[in-house]
Amino acid sequence: MALVTGASSGIGEATALALAGEGAAVALAARRRDRLDGLAQKLSGDGGRVLVSETDVTDEEQAIAAVETTVEQLGRLDIVVNNAGLMLLGPIVGADTSEWTRMVELNVLGLMYVTAAALPHLLRAADEEPRQVSDLVNVSSVAGRVARLGSGAYNATKWAVNAFSEALRQEITERHVRVTLVEPGAVSTELAGHNRPEVLSALRSSLGDIERMEAEDIADAITYVVTRPRHVALNEVLIRPTEQVR
Ligand SMILES: NC(=O)c1ccc[n+]([C@@H]2O[C@H](COP(=O)([O-])OP(=O)(O)OC[C@H]3O[C@@H](n4cnc5c(N)ncnc54)[C@H](OP(=O)(O)O)[C@@H]3O)[C@@H](O)[C@H]2O)c1
């Protein structure tokens, strides 16, 4: 039973589809209900068990409710993909700090709220459920490992995700809850589209005309991570388009 945040588009949507394709029941969490309903229809049409959870993960009560409803409706929780995220780029000098607030609230705190709510269920699943292992997959970024001019605040949020995930991994890995960081490079999704036009054109010129990955490429990596045998834990998956240099 899997919970995927940010399942209404991009990597989250592709991951929900991929996990359902492996036979998982999937809870879809994000704010855009219409998009989640459309995906749920497709998944249940293909014979899958699916739950729609209209959730703003920056609100701790909603994050908790998403987790608890998943457990109530699907019976248990043994995979969580913390994928919801926002990337607002631009210089630090003169920044609109409300953009920083939005990113910290979503990329860091939202992920932490979902994690805190899910951990008791993941620990129980690892103890009692048939797989005897459970998975927390946190979607970070190359930006969690490589700082870039014009990406300081986004870098800071993804660095935080990496630090939190590694500390948590050390805390719970012996209890068979695997914590995995997935760190994509450029993927063709809606993510960059939330930026101001001048930031967007700076991003395009810094990355160049490279062939980007598709959301399905990351979903494929996440599926690989959560389908390893119990004794194998992929701690980090850094995955760039072949043509992306940094
Ligand atoms: N695309 C890339 O190049 C790239 C590279 C590295 C890492 N990543 C990471 O991959 C993750 C997914 O991004 P994406 O590329 O798939 O972009 P995306 O298509 O923009 O997806 C972002 C998802 O987050 C959800 N979301 C936003 N605010 C939310 C909130 N408050 N509560 C719950 N859900 C919320 C959005 O749904 P709603 O708007 O419906 O809530 C959407 O489903 C992010 O963490 C991003 O940092 C992406």
PDB file of C-alpha atoms and ligand atoms in Angstrom:
ATOM      1  CA  MET A   1       0.000   0.000   0.000  1.00  0.00           C
ATOM      2  CA  ALA A   2       1.602   3.227  -1.160  1.00  0.00           C
ATOM      3  CA  LEU A   3       1.042   6.925  -0.518  1.00  0.00           C
ATOM      4  CA  VAL A   4       2.414   9.311  -3.145  1.00  0.00           C
ATOM      5  CA  THR A   5       2.424  13.049  -2.500  1.00  0.00           C
ATOM      6  CA  GLY A   6       2.326  15.431  -5.439  1.00  0.00           C
ATOM      7  CA  ALA A   7       0.507  12.763  -7.442  1.00  0.00           C
ATOM      8  CA  SER A   8      -1.464  15.242  -9.557  1.00  0.00           C
ATOM      9  CA  SER A   9       1.321  15.791 -12.107  1.00  0.00           C
ATOM     10  CA  GLY A  10       4.863  15.016 -13.188  1.00  0.00           C
ATOM     11  CA  ILE A  11       6.983  12.558 -11.236  1.00  0.00           C
ATOM     12  CA  GLY A  12       4.296  11.837  -8.624  1.00  0.00           C
ATOM     13  CA  GLU A  13       1.664  10.976 -11.215  1.00  0.00           C
ATOM     14  CA  ALA A  14       4.087   8.733 -13.119  1.00  0.00           C
ATOM     15  CA  THR A  15       5.159   7.063  -9.871  1.00  0.00           C
ATOM     16  CA  ALA A  16       1.575   6.336  -8.846  1.00  0.00           C
ATOM     17  CA  LEU A  17       0.979   4.744 -12.241  1.00  0.00           C
ATOM     18  CA  ALA A  18       4.169   2.694 -12.029  1.00  0.00           C
ATOM     19  CA  LEU A  19       3.493   1.438  -8.494  1.00  0.00           C
ATOM     20  CA  ALA A  20      -0.075   0.543  -9.418  1.00  0.00           C
ATOM     21  CA  GLY A  21       1.368  -1.322 -12.395  1.00  0.00           C
ATOM     22  CA  GLU A  22       3.348  -3.419  -9.880  1.00  0.00           C
ATOM     23  CA  GLY A  23       0.093  -4.254  -8.099  1.00  0.00           C
ATOM     24  CA  ALA A  24       0.261  -1.715  -5.258  1.00  0.00           C
ATOM     25  CA  ALA A  25      -2.860  -0.016  -3.945  1.00  0.00           C
ATOM     26  CA  VAL A  26      -2.077   3.690  -4.163  1.00  0.00           C
ATOM     27  CA  ALA A  27      -3.236   6.764  -2.274  1.00  0.00           C
ATOM     28  CA  LEU A  28      -2.884   9.932  -4.339  1.00  0.00           C
ATOM     29  CA  ALA A  29      -2.243  13.158  -2.408  1.00  0.00           C
ATOM     30  CA  ALA A  30      -2.074  16.710  -3.785  1.00  0.00           C
ATOM     31  CA  ARG A  31      -4.225  19.839  -3.878  1.00  0.00           C
ATOM     32  CA  ARG A  32      -5.737  19.634  -7.405  1.00  0.00           C
ATOM     33  CA  ARG A  33      -8.650  17.269  -6.853  1.00  0.00           C
ATOM     34  CA  ASP A  34      -9.712  17.194 -10.520  1.00  0.00           C
ATOM     35  CA  ARG A  35      -6.285  15.926 -11.583  1.00  0.00           C
ATOM     36  CA  LEU A  36      -6.281  13.291  -8.847  1.00  0.00           C
ATOM     37  CA  ASP A  37      -9.788  12.154  -9.796  1.00  0.00           C
ATOM     38  CA  GLY A  38      -8.720  11.770 -13.435  1.00  0.00           C
ATOM     39  CA  LEU A  39      -5.712   9.663 -12.452  1.00  0.00           C
ATOM     40  CA  ALA A  40      -7.809   7.607 -10.017  1.00  0.00           C
ATOM     41  CA  GLN A  41     -10.286   6.844 -12.780  1.00  0.00           C
ATOM     42  CA  LYS A  42      -7.500   5.610 -15.012  1.00  0.00           C
ATOM     43  CA  LEU A  43      -5.982   3.465 -12.261  1.00  0.00           C
ATOM     44  CA  SER A  44      -9.240   1.904 -11.158  1.00  0.00           C
ATOM     45  CA  GLY A  45     -10.201   1.332 -14.818  1.00  0.00           C
ATOM     46  CA  ASP A  46      -7.020  -0.743 -15.040  1.00  0.00           C
ATOM     47  CA  GLY A  47      -8.233  -2.762 -12.016  1.00  0.00           C
ATOM     48  CA  GLY A  48      -6.164  -1.032  -9.313  1.00  0.00           C
ATOM     49  CA  ARG A  49      -7.196  -0.023  -5.780  1.00  0.00           C
ATOM     50  CA  VAL A  50      -6.872   3.697  -5.425  1.00  0.00           C
ATOM     51  CA  LEU A  51      -7.686   6.454  -2.964  1.00  0.00           C
ATOM     52  CA  VAL A  52      -7.862  10.176  -3.665  1.00  0.00           C
ATOM     53  CA  SER A  53      -6.683  12.426  -0.862  1.00  0.00           C
ATOM     54  CA  GLU A  54      -7.040  16.140  -1.529  1.00  0.00           C
ATOM     55  CA  THR A  55      -4.207  17.369   0.664  1.00  0.00           C
ATOM     56  CA  ASP A  56      -2.055  20.417   1.212  1.00  0.00           C
ATOM     57  CA  VAL A  57       0.945  18.816   2.911  1.00  0.00           C
ATOM     58  CA  THR A  58       2.146  22.157   4.286  1.00  0.00           C
ATOM     59  CA  ASP A  59      -0.791  21.977   6.697  1.00  0.00           C
ATOM     60  CA  GLU A  60       0.270  19.430   9.317  1.00  0.00           C
ATOM     61  CA  GLU A  61      -3.296  18.371  10.108  1.00  0.00           C
ATOM     62  CA  GLN A  62      -3.963  17.640   6.444  1.00  0.00           C
ATOM     63  CA  ALA A  63      -0.680  15.719   6.159  1.00  0.00           C
ATOM     64  CA  ILE A  64      -1.665  13.577   9.145  1.00  0.00           C
ATOM     65  CA  ALA A  65      -5.164  13.063   7.731  1.00  0.00           C
ATOM     66  CA  ALA A  66      -3.745  11.890   4.386  1.00  0.00           C
ATOM     67  CA  VAL A  67      -1.657   9.255   6.143  1.00  0.00           C
ATOM     68  CA  GLU A  68      -4.386   8.098   8.530  1.00  0.00           C
ATOM     69  CA  THR A  69      -7.033   7.897   5.782  1.00  0.00           C
ATOM     70  CA  THR A  70      -4.664   5.825   3.670  1.00  0.00           C
ATOM     71  CA  VAL A  71      -4.181   3.338   6.493  1.00  0.00           C
ATOM     72  CA  GLU A  72      -7.905   3.229   7.287  1.00  0.00           C
ATOM     73  CA  GLN A  73      -8.997   2.742   3.683  1.00  0.00           C
ATOM     74  CA  LEU A  74      -6.191   0.629   2.271  1.00  0.00           C
ATOM     75  CA  GLY A  75      -5.430  -1.379   5.414  1.00  0.00           C
ATOM     76  CA  ARG A  76      -1.757  -0.526   5.909  1.00  0.00           C
ATOM     77  CA  LEU A  77       1.038   1.684   4.642  1.00  0.00           C
ATOM     78  CA  ASP A  78       4.335   0.249   3.527  1.00  0.00           C
ATOM     79  CA  ILE A  79       5.524   2.678   0.856  1.00  0.00           C
ATOM     80  CA  VAL A  80       5.571   6.476   1.127  1.00  0.00           C
ATOM     81  CA  VAL A  81       6.880   8.618  -1.710  1.00  0.00           C
ATOM     82  CA  ASN A  82       7.441  12.165  -0.494  1.00  0.00           C
ATOM     83  CA  ASN A  83       7.469  13.840  -3.869  1.00  0.00           C
ATOM     84  CA  ALA A  84       5.465  17.102  -3.615  1.00  0.00           C
ATOM     85  CA  GLY A  85       7.791  20.013  -4.243  1.00  0.00           C
ATOM     86  CA  LEU A  86       8.244  23.489  -5.625  1.00  0.00           C
ATOM     87  CA  MET A  87      11.245  25.083  -7.333  1.00  0.00           C
ATOM     88  CA  LEU A  88      11.341  28.870  -7.398  1.00  0.00           C
ATOM     89  CA  LEU A  89      14.717  30.059  -8.649  1.00  0.00           C
ATOM     90  CA  GLY A  90      16.437  33.428  -8.812  1.00  0.00           C
ATOM     91  CA  PRO A  91      19.171  35.466  -7.170  1.00  0.00           C
ATOM     92  CA  ILE A  92      19.371  35.757  -3.396  1.00  0.00           C
ATOM     93  CA  VAL A  93      20.066  39.505  -3.535  1.00  0.00           C
ATOM     94  CA  GLY A  94      16.696  41.235  -3.715  1.00  0.00           C
ATOM     95  CA  ALA A  95      14.753  37.967  -3.507  1.00  0.00           C
ATOM     96  CA  ASP A  96      11.057  37.852  -2.789  1.00  0.00           C
ATOM     97  CA  THR A  97      11.382  35.972   0.489  1.00  0.00           C
ATOM     98  CA  SER A  98       7.782  34.798   0.326  1.00  0.00           C
ATOM     99  CA  GLU A  99       9.038  32.382  -2.377  1.00  0.00           C
ATOM    100  CA  TRP A 100      11.546  31.006   0.156  1.00  0.00           C
ATOM    101  CA  THR A 101       8.781  30.560   2.703  1.00  0.00           C
ATOM    102  CA  ARG A 102       6.643  28.614   0.232  1.00  0.00           C
ATOM    103  CA  MET A 103       9.533  26.304  -0.667  1.00  0.00           C
ATOM    104  CA  VAL A 104      10.611  25.675   2.923  1.00  0.00           C
ATOM    105  CA  GLU A 105       7.002  24.995   3.931  1.00  0.00           C
ATOM    106  CA  LEU A 106       6.497  22.480   1.125  1.00  0.00           C
ATOM    107  CA  ASN A 107       9.883  20.937   0.288  1.00  0.00           C
ATOM    108  CA  VAL A 108      11.064  20.666   3.883  1.00  0.00           C
ATOM    109  CA  LEU A 109       8.223  20.925   6.400  1.00  0.00           C
ATOM    110  CA  GLY A 110       5.581  19.210   4.262  1.00  0.00           C
ATOM    111  CA  LEU A 111       7.918  16.280   3.701  1.00  0.00           C
ATOM    112  CA  MET A 112       8.731  16.165   7.416  1.00  0.00           C
ATOM    113  CA  TYR A 113       5.055  16.270   8.465  1.00  0.00           C
ATOM    114  CA  VAL A 114       4.152  13.379   6.157  1.00  0.00           C
ATOM    115  CA  THR A 115       7.198  11.467   7.376  1.00  0.00           C
ATOM    116  CA  ALA A 116       6.348  11.959  11.050  1.00  0.00           C
ATOM    117  CA  ALA A 117       2.774  10.811  10.505  1.00  0.00           C
ATOM    118  CA  ALA A 118       3.808   7.820   8.393  1.00  0.00           C
ATOM    119  CA  LEU A 119       6.656   6.462  10.510  1.00  0.00           C
ATOM    120  CA  PRO A 120       4.592   4.480  13.058  1.00  0.00           C
ATOM    121  CA  HIS A 121       2.785   2.763  10.170  1.00  0.00           C
ATOM    122  CA  LEU A 122       5.988   2.087   8.220  1.00  0.00           C
ATOM    123  CA  LEU A 123       7.613   0.607  11.328  1.00  0.00           C
ATOM    124  CA  ARG A 124       4.572  -1.561  11.980  1.00  0.00           C
ATOM    125  CA  ALA A 125       4.450  -2.744   8.360  1.00  0.00           C
ATOM    126  CA  ALA A 126       8.134  -3.723   8.505  1.00  0.00           C
ATOM    127  CA  ASP A 127       7.408  -5.758  11.643  1.00  0.00           C
ATOM    128  CA  GLU A 128       4.112  -7.374  10.797  1.00  0.00           C
ATOM    129  CA  GLU A 129       3.276  -7.277   7.098  1.00  0.00           C
ATOM    130  CA  PRO A 130       4.220  -9.826   4.429  1.00  0.00           C
ATOM    131  CA  ARG A 131       7.158  -7.909   2.873  1.00  0.00           C
ATOM    132  CA  GLN A 132       8.838  -7.504   6.311  1.00  0.00           C
ATOM    133  CA  VAL A 133      10.333  -4.265   5.017  1.00  0.00           C
ATOM    134  CA  SER A 134       8.889  -0.849   4.200  1.00  0.00           C
ATOM    135  CA  ASP A 135      10.031   2.146   2.177  1.00  0.00           C
ATOM    136  CA  LEU A 136      10.219   5.880   2.597  1.00  0.00           C
ATOM    137  CA  VAL A 137      11.356   7.502  -0.641  1.00  0.00           C
ATOM    138  CA  ASN A 138      12.173  11.195  -0.462  1.00  0.00           C
ATOM    139  CA  VAL A 139      12.415  12.989  -3.779  1.00  0.00           C
ATOM    140  CA  SER A 140      15.253  15.454  -3.501  1.00  0.00           C
ATOM    141  CA  SER A 141      17.263  16.722  -6.474  1.00  0.00           C
ATOM    142  CA  VAL A 142      20.720  17.149  -7.941  1.00  0.00           C
ATOM    143  CA  ALA A 143      20.111  20.528  -6.254  1.00  0.00           C
ATOM    144  CA  GLY A 144      20.478  18.713  -2.924  1.00  0.00           C
ATOM    145  CA  ARG A 145      24.093  17.921  -3.807  1.00  0.00           C
ATOM    146  CA  VAL A 146      25.284  20.650  -6.178  1.00  0.00           C
ATOM    147  CA  ALA A 147      24.760  24.331  -5.354  1.00  0.00           C
ATOM    148  CA  ARG A 148      24.208  26.595  -8.332  1.00  0.00           C
ATOM    149  CA  LEU A 149      24.169  30.297  -8.995  1.00  0.00           C
ATOM    150  CA  GLY A 150      20.518  31.390  -8.930  1.00  0.00           C
ATOM    151  CA  SER A 151      19.298  28.337  -7.037  1.00  0.00           C
ATOM    152  CA  GLY A 152      20.294  29.155  -3.445  1.00  0.00           C
ATOM    153  CA  ALA A 153      16.955  28.851  -1.685  1.00  0.00           C
ATOM    154  CA  TYR A 154      15.899  25.739  -3.622  1.00  0.00           C
ATOM    155  CA  ASN A 155      19.359  24.263  -2.931  1.00  0.00           C
ATOM    156  CA  ALA A 156      18.867  24.977   0.778  1.00  0.00           C
ATOM    157  CA  THR A 157      15.544  23.132   0.862  1.00  0.00           C
ATOM    158  CA  LYS A 158      16.872  20.072  -0.952  1.00  0.00           C
ATOM    159  CA  TRP A 159      20.031  20.044   1.199  1.00  0.00           C
ATOM    160  CA  ALA A 160      17.696  19.934   4.179  1.00  0.00           C
ATOM    161  CA  VAL A 161      15.838  16.974   2.668  1.00  0.00           C
ATOM    162  CA  ASN A 162      19.136  15.133   2.210  1.00  0.00           C
ATOM    163  CA  ALA A 163      20.294  15.766   5.780  1.00  0.00           C
ATOM    164  CA  PHE A 164      16.947  14.827   7.324  1.00  0.00           C
ATOM    165  CA  SER A 165      16.739  11.661   5.235  1.00  0.00           C
ATOM    166  CA  GLU A 166      20.240  10.444   6.041  1.00  0.00           C
ATOM    167  CA  ALA A 167      19.801  11.044   9.783  1.00  0.00           C
ATOM    168  CA  LEU A 168      16.486   9.207   9.680  1.00  0.00           C
ATOM    169  CA  ARG A 169      18.015   6.360   7.677  1.00  0.00           C
ATOM    170  CA  GLN A 170      20.601   5.826  10.407  1.00  0.00           C
ATOM    171  CA  GLU A 171      17.838   5.868  13.025  1.00  0.00           C
ATOM    172  CA  ILE A 172      15.512   3.266  11.503  1.00  0.00           C
ATOM    173  CA  THR A 173      17.335   1.138   8.955  1.00  0.00           C
ATOM    174  CA  GLU A 174      17.971  -1.662  11.451  1.00  0.00           C
ATOM    175  CA  ARG A 175      14.199  -1.853  11.916  1.00  0.00           C
ATOM    176  CA  HIS A 176      13.837  -2.551   8.185  1.00  0.00           C
ATOM    177  CA  VAL A 177      12.378   0.764   7.134  1.00  0.00           C
ATOM    178  CA  ARG A 178      14.485   1.772   4.130  1.00  0.00           C
ATOM    179  CA  VAL A 179      14.978   5.486   3.566  1.00  0.00           C
ATOM    180  CA  THR A 180      15.963   6.383   0.021  1.00  0.00           C
ATOM    181  CA  LEU A 181      16.873   9.714  -1.492  1.00  0.00           C
ATOM    182  CA  VAL A 182      16.051  10.067  -5.164  1.00  0.00           C
ATOM    183  CA  GLU A 183      17.910  12.995  -6.706  1.00  0.00           C
ATOM    184  CA  PRO A 184      16.822  13.783 -10.254  1.00  0.00           C
ATOM    185  CA  GLY A 185      18.435  16.197 -12.668  1.00  0.00           C
ATOM    186  CA  ALA A 186      16.300  17.932 -15.297  1.00  0.00           C
ATOM    187  CA  VAL A 187      12.945  16.235 -15.873  1.00  0.00           C
ATOM    188  CA  SER A 188      10.315  17.461 -18.275  1.00  0.00           C
ATOM    189  CA  THR A 189       7.410  18.398 -15.919  1.00  0.00           C
ATOM    190  CA  GLU A 190       5.412  21.448 -14.776  1.00  0.00           C
ATOM    191  CA  LEU A 191       7.998  22.243 -12.073  1.00  0.00           C
ATOM    192  CA  ALA A 192       9.973  25.025 -13.796  1.00  0.00           C
ATOM    193  CA  GLY A 193       6.780  26.611 -15.126  1.00  0.00           C
ATOM    194  CA  HIS A 194       6.011  28.249 -11.761  1.00  0.00           C
ATOM    195  CA  ASN A 195       8.977  30.605 -12.163  1.00  0.00           C
ATOM    196  CA  ARG A 196       8.945  34.207 -13.300  1.00  0.00           C
ATOM    197  CA  PRO A 197       9.640  34.536 -17.085  1.00  0.00           C
ATOM    198  CA  GLU A 198      13.112  36.055 -16.607  1.00  0.00           C
ATOM    199  CA  VAL A 199      14.101  33.233 -14.249  1.00  0.00           C
ATOM    200  CA  LEU A 200      12.774  30.676 -16.688  1.00  0.00           C
ATOM    201  CA  SER A 201      14.846  32.017 -19.567  1.00  0.00           C
ATOM    202  CA  ALA A 202      17.979  32.109 -17.352  1.00  0.00           C
ATOM    203  CA  LEU A 203      17.331  28.471 -16.452  1.00  0.00           C
ATOM    204  CA  ARG A 204      16.908  27.506 -20.098  1.00  0.00           C
ATOM    205  CA  SER A 205      20.168  29.145 -21.075  1.00  0.00           C
ATOM    206  CA  SER A 206      22.098  27.657 -18.143  1.00  0.00           C
ATOM    207  CA  LEU A 207      20.946  24.088 -18.864  1.00  0.00           C
ATOM    208  CA  GLY A 208      21.157  24.458 -22.639  1.00  0.00           C
ATOM    209  CA  ASP A 209      19.135  22.496 -25.114  1.00  0.00           C
ATOM    210  CA  ILE A 210      19.671  19.112 -23.495  1.00  0.00           C
ATOM    211  CA  GLU A 211      17.427  16.110 -23.816  1.00  0.00           C
ATOM    212  CA  ARG A 212      15.608  16.030 -20.478  1.00  0.00           C
ATOM    213  CA  MET A 213      14.382  12.964 -18.645  1.00  0.00           C
ATOM    214  CA  GLU A 214      10.698  12.108 -18.561  1.00  0.00           C
ATOM    215  CA  ALA A 215       8.723  11.683 -15.333  1.00  0.00           C
ATOM    216  CA  GLU A 216       8.479   7.971 -16.169  1.00  0.00           C
ATOM    217  CA  ASP A 217      12.275   7.653 -15.964  1.00  0.00           C
ATOM    218  CA  ILE A 218      12.171   8.718 -12.310  1.00  0.00           C
ATOM    219  CA  ALA A 219       9.110   6.572 -11.608  1.00  0.00           C
ATOM    220  CA  ASP A 220      11.072   3.653 -13.005  1.00  0.00           C
ATOM    221  CA  ALA A 221      13.950   4.345 -10.574  1.00  0.00           C
ATOM    222  CA  ILE A 222      11.539   4.632  -7.628  1.00  0.00           C
ATOM    223  CA  THR A 223       9.881   1.362  -8.601  1.00  0.00           C
ATOM    224  CA  TYR A 224      13.292  -0.304  -8.703  1.00  0.00           C
ATOM    225  CA  VAL A 225      14.098   1.048  -5.223  1.00  0.00           C
ATOM    226  CA  VAL A 226      10.939  -0.291  -3.565  1.00  0.00           C
ATOM    227  CA  THR A 227      11.035  -3.693  -5.230  1.00  0.00           C
ATOM    228  CA  ARG A 228      14.498  -4.725  -3.964  1.00  0.00           C
ATOM    229  CA  PRO A 229      14.749  -7.750  -1.684  1.00  0.00           C
ATOM    230  CA  ARG A 230      14.494  -7.078   2.064  1.00  0.00           C
ATOM    231  CA  HIS A 231      18.266  -7.091   2.619  1.00  0.00           C
ATOM    232  CA  VAL A 232      19.027  -4.465  -0.077  1.00  0.00           C
ATOM    233  CA  ALA A 233      18.574  -0.735   0.573  1.00  0.00           C
ATOM    234  CA  LEU A 234      19.391   1.841  -2.075  1.00  0.00           C
ATOM    235  CA  ASN A 235      20.337   4.838   0.021  1.00  0.00           C
ATOM    236  CA  GLU A 236      20.689   7.392  -2.778  1.00  0.00           C
ATOM    237  CA  VAL A 237      19.819   7.442  -6.451  1.00  0.00           C
ATOM    238  CA  LEU A 238      21.368  10.383  -8.318  1.00  0.00           C
ATOM    239  CA  ILE A 239      19.888  10.357 -11.789  1.00  0.00           C
ATOM    240  CA  ARG A 240      20.685  12.899 -14.485  1.00  0.00           C
ATOM    241  CA  PRO A 241      19.872  13.181 -18.163  1.00  0.00           C
ATOM    242  CA  THR A 242      22.867  11.792 -19.998  1.00  0.00           C
ATOM    243  CA  GLU A 243      23.604  15.214 -21.498  1.00  0.00           C
ATOM    244  CA  GLN A 244      23.427  17.098 -18.160  1.00  0.00           C
ATOM    245  CA  VAL A 245      26.969  17.925 -17.070  1.00  0.00           C
ATOM    246  CA  ARG A 246      26.434  19.456 -13.592  1.00  0.00           C
TER     247      ARG A 246
HETATM  248  N1  LIG B   1      11.296  18.316 -12.755  1.00  0.00           N
HETATM  249  C1  LIG B   1      12.568  18.339 -12.407  1.00  0.00           C
HETATM  250  O1  LIG B   1      13.447  18.710 -13.210  1.00  0.00           O
HETATM  251  C2  LIG B   1      12.982  17.904 -11.026  1.00  0.00           C
HETATM  252  C3  LIG B   1      14.348  17.731 -10.777  1.00  0.00           C
HETATM  253  C4  LIG B   1      14.761  17.355  -9.512  1.00  0.00           C
HETATM  254  C5  LIG B   1      13.836  17.170  -8.508  1.00  0.00           C
HETATM  255  N2  LIG B   1      12.512  17.348  -8.772  1.00  0.00           N
HETATM  256  C6  LIG B   1      11.574  17.177  -7.660  1.00  0.00           C
HETATM  257  O2  LIG B   1      10.565  16.286  -8.039  1.00  0.00           O
HETATM  258  C7  LIG B   1       9.394  16.528  -7.273  1.00  0.00           C
HETATM  259  C8  LIG B   1       8.188  16.525  -8.183  1.00  0.00           C
HETATM  260  O3  LIG B   1       8.279  17.587  -9.080  1.00  0.00           O
HETATM  261  P1  LIG B   1       7.805  17.509 -10.601  1.00  0.00           P
HETATM  262  O4  LIG B   1       8.989  17.790 -11.417  1.00  0.00           O
HETATM  263  O5  LIG B   1       7.020  16.286 -10.851  1.00  0.00           O
HETATM  264  O6  LIG B   1       6.913  18.828 -10.677  1.00  0.00           O
HETATM  265  P2  LIG B   1       5.341  19.098 -10.758  1.00  0.00           P
HETATM  266  O7  LIG B   1       4.752  18.430 -11.956  1.00  0.00           O
HETATM  267  O8  LIG B   1       5.196  20.575 -10.620  1.00  0.00           O
HETATM  268  O9  LIG B   1       4.767  18.358  -9.471  1.00  0.00           O
HETATM  269  C9  LIG B   1       4.729  18.930  -8.196  1.00  0.00           C
HETATM  270  C10 LIG B   1       3.632  18.243  -7.405  1.00  0.00           C
HETATM  271  O10 LIG B   1       3.619  18.762  -6.081  1.00  0.00           O
HETATM  272  C11 LIG B   1       2.265  19.002  -5.726  1.00  0.00           C
HETATM  273  N3  LIG B   1       2.141  20.035  -4.705  1.00  0.00           N
HETATM  274  C12 LIG B   1       2.510  21.335  -4.791  1.00  0.00           C
HETATM  275  N4  LIG B   1       2.208  21.967  -3.662  1.00  0.00           N
HETATM  276  C13 LIG B   1       1.628  21.047  -2.833  1.00  0.00           C
HETATM  277  C14 LIG B   1       1.105  21.092  -1.530  1.00  0.00           C
HETATM  278  N5  LIG B   1       1.110  22.228  -0.813  1.00  0.00           N
HETATM  279  N6  LIG B   1       0.572  19.956  -1.009  1.00  0.00           N
HETATM  280  C15 LIG B   1       0.548  18.819  -1.713  1.00  0.00           C
HETATM  281  N7  LIG B   1       1.058  18.707  -2.950  1.00  0.00           N
HETATM  282  C16 LIG B   1       1.587  19.820  -3.488  1.00  0.00           C
HETATM  283  C17 LIG B   1       1.609  19.435  -7.026  1.00  0.00           C
HETATM  284  O11 LIG B   1       0.209  19.201  -6.982  1.00  0.00           O
HETATM  285  P3  LIG B   1      -0.925  20.288  -6.618  1.00  0.00           P
HETATM  286  O12 LIG B   1      -0.524  21.571  -7.265  1.00  0.00           O
HETATM  287  O13 LIG B   1      -2.150  19.645  -7.208  1.00  0.00           O
HETATM  288  O14 LIG B   1      -0.969  20.343  -5.129  1.00  0.00           O
HETATM  289  C18 LIG B   1       2.252  18.475  -7.999  1.00  0.00           C
HETATM  290  O15 LIG B   1       1.554  17.251  -8.023  1.00  0.00           O
HETATM  291  C19 LIG B   1       9.663  17.826  -6.521  1.00  0.00           C
HETATM  292  O16 LIG B   1      10.009  17.554  -5.183  1.00  0.00           O
HETATM  293  C20 LIG B   1      10.845  18.424  -7.259  1.00  0.00           C
HETATM  294  O17 LIG B   1      11.613  19.276  -6.443  1.00  0.00           O
HETATM  295  C21 LIG B   1      12.062  17.686 -10.007  1.00  0.00           C
END
